Amino acid sequence: MHQAPPRKRNWFAAGALAAVILATTACGGVISATRQPSSDAVPGGSTGNAPGYAVKAADLLATLPVKGRAPKTGYDREKFGPAWSDTDHNGCDTRNDILARDLTKTTFKPGTKNCIVLTGTLADPYTATSIAFTRGSKTSSAVQIDHVVALSDAWQKGAQRLSKAQRTAFANDPLNLLAASGPANQQKSDGDAATWLPGSRAYRCPYVARQISVKAKYKLWVTQAERTAMASVLAQCGGTVAGGTAAGGTAAGTK
């Protein structure tokens, strides 16, 4: 193994996802505001790129449709494309991209052009603890890659009407992916904000703001209970910023 600085990564598939502008939240977290996605990435999207702009997460939440859950009938992980595809065509799969992005002190497998992460340290946003990552059949699950908006939750709230290409983009969108504690990720499962929030209270505002931004980007809806829970969290940090039109699964399991 060898240690190397994280390499620059092209996060988005060409013509599929918008460029990311990082916005710092009032709660000290960081979420992503994006420019307008392409028409292939999001229903109703423009083929042109409008400038990114920031809005309060609470204001963006108010624009999301409120509906009941659609039936889970027909849901399958494969509906969102192959797990951890290389959608940005940088030669690395999405899981390794996110590990390289979110971990520090990373080492990479020799001969992979700094692609396959062997070891690193995660400052876990969900538990506010430091977690050592070591690749291996018995150790990799300590750090998993979470879909902030779970795939199953998305399926029941609008993703059924997305195209296969759009769902693949959603499943590999770094805006919707975070390296996180494996046990915390498993506990979350496919829960929404009404059923699960990070144990770290300091991260709840950025977490909810990110979910809102992702749902806005992909034209998904929220349930009434979910909206109430989100609003309750944001009431404690009203200045939390979300993307103007948008908001970065598990290693051992899917959602």
Coordinates of N, CA and C in Angstrom, one line a residue, residues 47-167:
T47 N -31.7 22.1 -20.2 CA -30.5 21.6 -20.8 C -29.3 22.6 -20.6
G48 N -29.7 23.8 -20.2 CA -28.7 24.8 -19.9 C -28.4 24.8 -18.4
N49 N -27.3 25.5 -18.1 CA -26.9 25.6 -16.7 C -27.1 26.9 -16.1
A50 N -28.1 27.1 -15.2 CA -28.4 28.3 -14.6 C -27.4 28.5 -13.4
P51 N -27.1 29.7 -13.1 CA -26.1 29.9 -11.9 C -26.7 29.3 -10.7
G52 N -25.8 28.7 -9.8 CA -26.3 28.2 -8.5 C -26.6 29.3 -7.6
Y53 N -27.6 29.1 -6.7 CA -27.9 30.1 -5.8 C -28.4 29.4 -4.5
A54 N -28.3 30.1 -3.4 CA -28.6 29.5 -2.1 C -29.9 30.0 -1.6
V55 N -30.7 29.1 -1.0 CA -31.9 29.5 -0.3 C -31.9 28.7 1.0
K56 N -32.7 29.2 1.9 CA -32.9 28.5 3.2 C -33.5 27.2 3.0
A57 N -33.1 26.2 3.7 CA -33.6 24.9 3.6 C -35.1 24.8 3.9
A58 N -35.5 25.7 4.9 CA -36.9 25.7 5.3 C -37.8 26.2 4.2
D59 N -37.2 27.2 3.4 CA -38.0 27.7 2.3 C -38.1 26.7 1.2
L60 N -37.0 25.9 0.9 CA -37.0 24.9 -0.1 C -38.0 23.8 0.3
L61 N -38.0 23.5 1.6 CA -38.9 22.4 2.1 C -40.3 22.8 1.8
A62 N -40.7 24.1 1.9 CA -42.0 24.5 1.6 C -42.5 24.3 0.2
T63 N -41.5 24.1 -0.7 CA -41.8 23.9 -2.1 C -42.0 22.4 -2.5
L64 N -41.6 21.5 -1.6 CA -41.8 20.1 -1.9 C -43.2 19.6 -1.8
P65 N -43.7 18.8 -2.7 CA -45.0 18.3 -2.6 C -45.2 17.4 -1.4
V66 N -46.3 17.4 -0.8 CA -46.6 16.5 0.3 C -47.6 15.4 -0.1
K67 N -47.2 14.2 -0.1 CA -48.1 13.1 -0.5 C -47.8 11.9 0.4
G68 N -48.7 10.9 0.3 CA -48.4 9.6 1.0 C -47.4 8.8 0.2
R69 N -46.9 7.8 0.9 CA -46.0 6.9 0.3 C -46.7 6.1 -0.8
A70 N -46.0 6.0 -2.0 CA -46.5 5.1 -3.0 C -46.2 3.6 -2.6
P71 N -46.8 2.6 -3.1 CA -46.5 1.2 -2.8 C -45.0 0.9 -3.1
K72 N -44.4 0.1 -2.3 CA -43.0 -0.3 -2.6 C -43.0 -1.4 -3.7
T73 N -44.1 -1.8 -4.2 CA -44.2 -2.8 -5.2 C -43.2 -2.5 -6.4
G74 N -42.5 -3.5 -6.7 CA -41.6 -3.3 -7.9 C -40.2 -2.8 -7.5
Y75 N -40.0 -2.4 -6.3 CA -38.7 -1.9 -5.9 C -37.6 -3.0 -5.9
D76 N -36.5 -2.6 -6.5 CA -35.3 -3.5 -6.5 C -34.1 -2.6 -6.6
R77 N -33.0 -3.0 -6.0 CA -31.8 -2.2 -6.1 C -31.4 -2.0 -7.5
E78 N -31.6 -3.0 -8.4 CA -31.2 -2.9 -9.8 C -32.0 -1.8 -10.5
K79 N -33.1 -1.4 -10.0 CA -33.9 -0.3 -10.6 C -33.0 1.0 -10.7
F80 N -32.0 1.1 -9.8 CA -31.2 2.3 -9.7 C -29.8 2.0 -10.4
G81 N -29.7 1.0 -11.3 CA -28.5 0.8 -12.0 C -27.6 -0.1 -11.2
P82 N -26.5 -0.5 -11.8 CA -25.5 -1.4 -11.1 C -24.9 -0.6 -9.9
A83 N -24.8 -1.4 -8.8 CA -24.3 -0.8 -7.6 C -22.9 -0.2 -7.8
W84 N -22.7 1.1 -7.4 CA -21.5 1.8 -7.4 C -20.8 1.8 -8.8
S85 N -21.6 2.3 -9.7 CA -21.1 2.5 -11.1 C -20.1 3.6 -11.2
D86 N -19.4 3.6 -12.3 CA -18.4 4.7 -12.5 C -19.1 5.7 -13.4
T87 N -20.1 6.4 -12.9 CA -20.9 7.3 -13.7 C -20.2 8.6 -14.2
D88 N -19.1 8.9 -13.5 CA -18.3 10.1 -13.9 C -17.2 9.8 -14.8
H89 N -17.0 8.5 -15.1 CA -16.0 8.0 -16.0 C -14.6 8.4 -15.7
N90 N -14.3 8.4 -14.4 CA -12.9 8.8 -14.0 C -12.1 7.5 -13.7
G91 N -12.6 6.3 -13.9 CA -11.9 5.1 -13.7 C -12.1 4.5 -12.4
C92 N -12.8 5.2 -11.5 CA -13.0 4.7 -10.1 C -14.5 4.5 -9.9
D93 N -14.9 3.5 -9.2 CA -16.4 3.3 -8.9 C -16.8 4.3 -7.8
T94 N -18.1 4.6 -7.7 CA -18.6 5.6 -6.8 C -18.2 5.4 -5.4
R95 N -18.2 4.2 -4.9 CA -17.9 3.9 -3.5 C -16.5 4.4 -3.2
N96 N -15.6 4.0 -4.0 CA -14.2 4.5 -3.8 C -14.0 6.0 -3.9
D97 N -14.8 6.6 -4.8 CA -14.8 8.0 -4.9 C -15.2 8.7 -3.6
I98 N -16.3 8.2 -3.0 CA -16.8 8.8 -1.8 C -15.8 8.5 -0.6
L99 N -15.3 7.3 -0.6 CA -14.3 7.0 0.5 C -13.1 8.0 0.4
A100 N -12.6 8.2 -0.8 CA -11.5 9.1 -1.0 C -11.9 10.6 -0.7
R101 N -13.1 10.9 -0.9 CA -13.6 12.3 -0.6 C -13.7 12.5 0.9
D102 N -14.3 11.5 1.6 CA -14.7 11.8 3.0 C -13.7 11.3 4.0
L103 N -12.8 10.4 3.6 CA -11.8 9.9 4.6 C -10.5 10.8 4.5
T104 N -9.8 10.8 5.6 CA -8.5 11.4 5.7 C -7.4 10.4 5.9
K105 N -6.2 10.7 5.7 CA -5.0 9.8 5.9 C -5.2 8.6 5.1
T106 N -5.7 8.7 3.9 CA -6.0 7.6 3.0 C -4.8 6.9 2.4
T107 N -4.8 5.6 2.3 CA -3.8 4.9 1.5 C -4.6 4.2 0.4
F108 N -3.9 3.9 -0.7 CA -4.6 3.3 -1.9 C -3.8 2.1 -2.3
K109 N -4.6 1.2 -2.9 CA -4.0 0.0 -3.5 C -3.0 0.3 -4.6
P110 N -1.8 -0.2 -4.5 CA -0.8 0.1 -5.6 C -1.3 -0.4 -7.0
G111 N -1.0 0.4 -8.0 CA -1.4 0.1 -9.3 C -2.8 0.4 -9.7
T112 N -3.6 1.1 -8.8 CA -5.0 1.5 -9.1 C -5.1 3.0 -9.4
K113 N -4.0 3.7 -9.5 CA -4.0 5.1 -9.8 C -4.8 5.9 -8.7
N114 N -4.5 5.5 -7.4 CA -5.2 6.1 -6.3 C -6.7 6.0 -6.4
C115 N -7.1 4.8 -6.8 CA -8.6 4.6 -6.9 C -9.1 3.7 -5.8
I116 N -8.5 2.6 -5.5 CA -9.1 1.7 -4.5 C -8.5 2.1 -3.1
V117 N -9.4 2.5 -2.2 CA -8.9 3.0 -0.9 C -8.7 1.8 0.0
L118 N -7.5 1.7 0.6 CA -7.2 0.6 1.5 C -7.4 0.9 3.0
T119 N -7.0 2.1 3.4 CA -7.2 2.5 4.8 C -7.5 4.0 4.8
G120 N -8.0 4.5 5.9 CA -8.3 5.9 6.1 C -9.0 6.1 7.4
T121 N -9.2 7.3 7.7 CA -9.9 7.7 9.0 C -11.1 8.6 8.6
L122 N -12.3 8.2 9.2 CA -13.5 8.9 9.0 C -13.9 9.7 10.2
A123 N -14.2 11.0 10.1 CA -14.8 11.8 11.1 C -16.3 11.6 10.8
D124 N -16.9 10.7 11.5 CA -18.3 10.3 11.1 C -19.3 11.4 11.5
P125 N -20.0 11.9 10.5 CA -21.0 12.9 10.8 C -22.2 12.5 11.6
Y126 N -22.5 11.2 11.5 CA -23.7 10.7 12.2 C -23.5 10.4 13.7
T127 N -22.3 10.0 14.1 CA -22.1 9.7 15.5 C -21.1 10.6 16.1
A128 N -20.5 11.5 15.4 CA -19.4 12.4 15.9 C -18.3 11.7 16.5
T129 N -17.9 10.6 15.9 CA -16.8 9.8 16.4 C -15.8 9.6 15.2
S130 N -14.6 9.2 15.6 CA -13.6 8.9 14.6 C -13.5 7.4 14.4
I131 N -13.6 7.0 13.1 CA -13.6 5.6 12.8 C -12.5 5.2 11.8
A132 N -11.7 4.2 12.2 CA -10.7 3.7 11.3 C -11.2 2.8 10.3
F133 N -10.9 3.0 9.0 CA -11.3 2.2 7.9 C -10.2 1.3 7.4
T134 N -10.4 0.0 7.3 CA -9.4 -0.9 6.7 C -10.2 -1.8 5.7
R135 N -9.8 -1.8 4.5 CA -10.5 -2.6 3.5 C -10.3 -4.1 3.8
G136 N -11.4 -4.9 3.8 CA -11.3 -6.3 4.0 C -12.7 -6.9 4.2
S137 N -12.8 -8.2 4.0 CA -14.1 -8.8 4.1 C -14.7 -8.7 5.5
K138 N -13.9 -8.6 6.5 CA -14.4 -8.5 7.9 C -14.3 -7.1 8.5
T139 N -13.8 -6.1 7.7 CA -13.5 -4.8 8.3 C -14.2 -3.7 7.5
S140 N -14.4 -3.8 6.2 CA -14.9 -2.8 5.4 C -16.3 -2.2 5.9
S141 N -17.1 -3.0 6.5 CA -18.4 -2.6 6.9 C -18.4 -1.6 8.0
A142 N -17.3 -1.4 8.6 CA -17.2 -0.3 9.7 C -17.5 1.0 9.1
V143 N -17.2 1.3 7.9 CA -17.5 2.5 7.2 C -18.3 2.1 6.0
Q144 N -19.5 2.6 5.8 CA -20.4 2.4 4.7 C -20.7 3.7 4.0
I145 N -21.2 3.5 2.8 CA -21.6 4.7 2.0 C -23.1 4.8 2.1
D146 N -23.6 5.9 2.7 CA -25.0 6.0 2.9 C -25.7 6.9 1.8
H147 N -26.8 6.4 1.3 CA -27.6 7.3 0.5 C -28.4 8.1 1.4
V148 N -28.1 9.4 1.5 CA -28.8 10.3 2.4 C -30.3 10.2 2.2
V149 N -30.8 10.3 1.0 CA -32.2 9.9 0.7 C -32.1 8.4 0.2
A150 N -32.6 7.5 1.0 CA -32.4 6.1 0.7 C -33.1 5.7 -0.6
L151 N -32.6 4.8 -1.3 CA -33.2 4.4 -2.6 C -34.6 3.9 -2.4
S152 N -34.9 3.1 -1.4 CA -36.2 2.6 -1.2 C -37.2 3.8 -0.9
D153 N -36.7 4.7 -0.1 CA -37.5 5.9 0.2 C -37.8 6.7 -1.0
A154 N -36.8 6.9 -1.9 CA -37.0 7.6 -3.1 C -38.0 6.9 -4.0
W155 N -37.9 5.6 -4.1 CA -38.8 4.8 -4.9 C -40.2 5.0 -4.6
Q156 N -40.5 5.2 -3.3 CA -41.9 5.3 -2.8 C -42.3 6.8 -2.8
K157 N -41.4 7.7 -3.2 CA -41.8 9.1 -3.2 C -41.4 9.8 -4.5
G158 N -41.6 9.1 -5.6 CA -41.4 9.7 -6.9 C -40.4 9.1 -7.9
A159 N -39.5 8.3 -7.4 CA -38.4 7.8 -8.2 C -39.0 6.8 -9.2
Q160 N -40.1 6.2 -9.0 CA -40.7 5.2 -9.9 C -40.9 5.8 -11.3
R161 N -41.2 7.1 -11.3 CA -41.4 7.8 -12.6 C -40.2 8.3 -13.3
L162 N -39.0 8.2 -12.6 CA -37.8 8.6 -13.2 C -37.3 7.5 -14.2
S163 N -36.5 7.9 -15.2 CA -36.0 6.9 -16.1 C -34.9 6.1 -15.4
K164 N -34.5 5.0 -16.0 CA -33.4 4.2 -15.4 C -32.1 5.1 -15.4
A165 N -31.8 5.9 -16.4 CA -30.6 6.7 -16.3 C -30.7 7.7 -15.2
Q166 N -31.9 8.3 -15.0 CA -32.1 9.3 -13.9 C -31.9 8.6 -12.5
R167 N -32.4 7.4 -12.4 CA -32.3 6.7 -11.1 C -30.8 6.3 -10.9

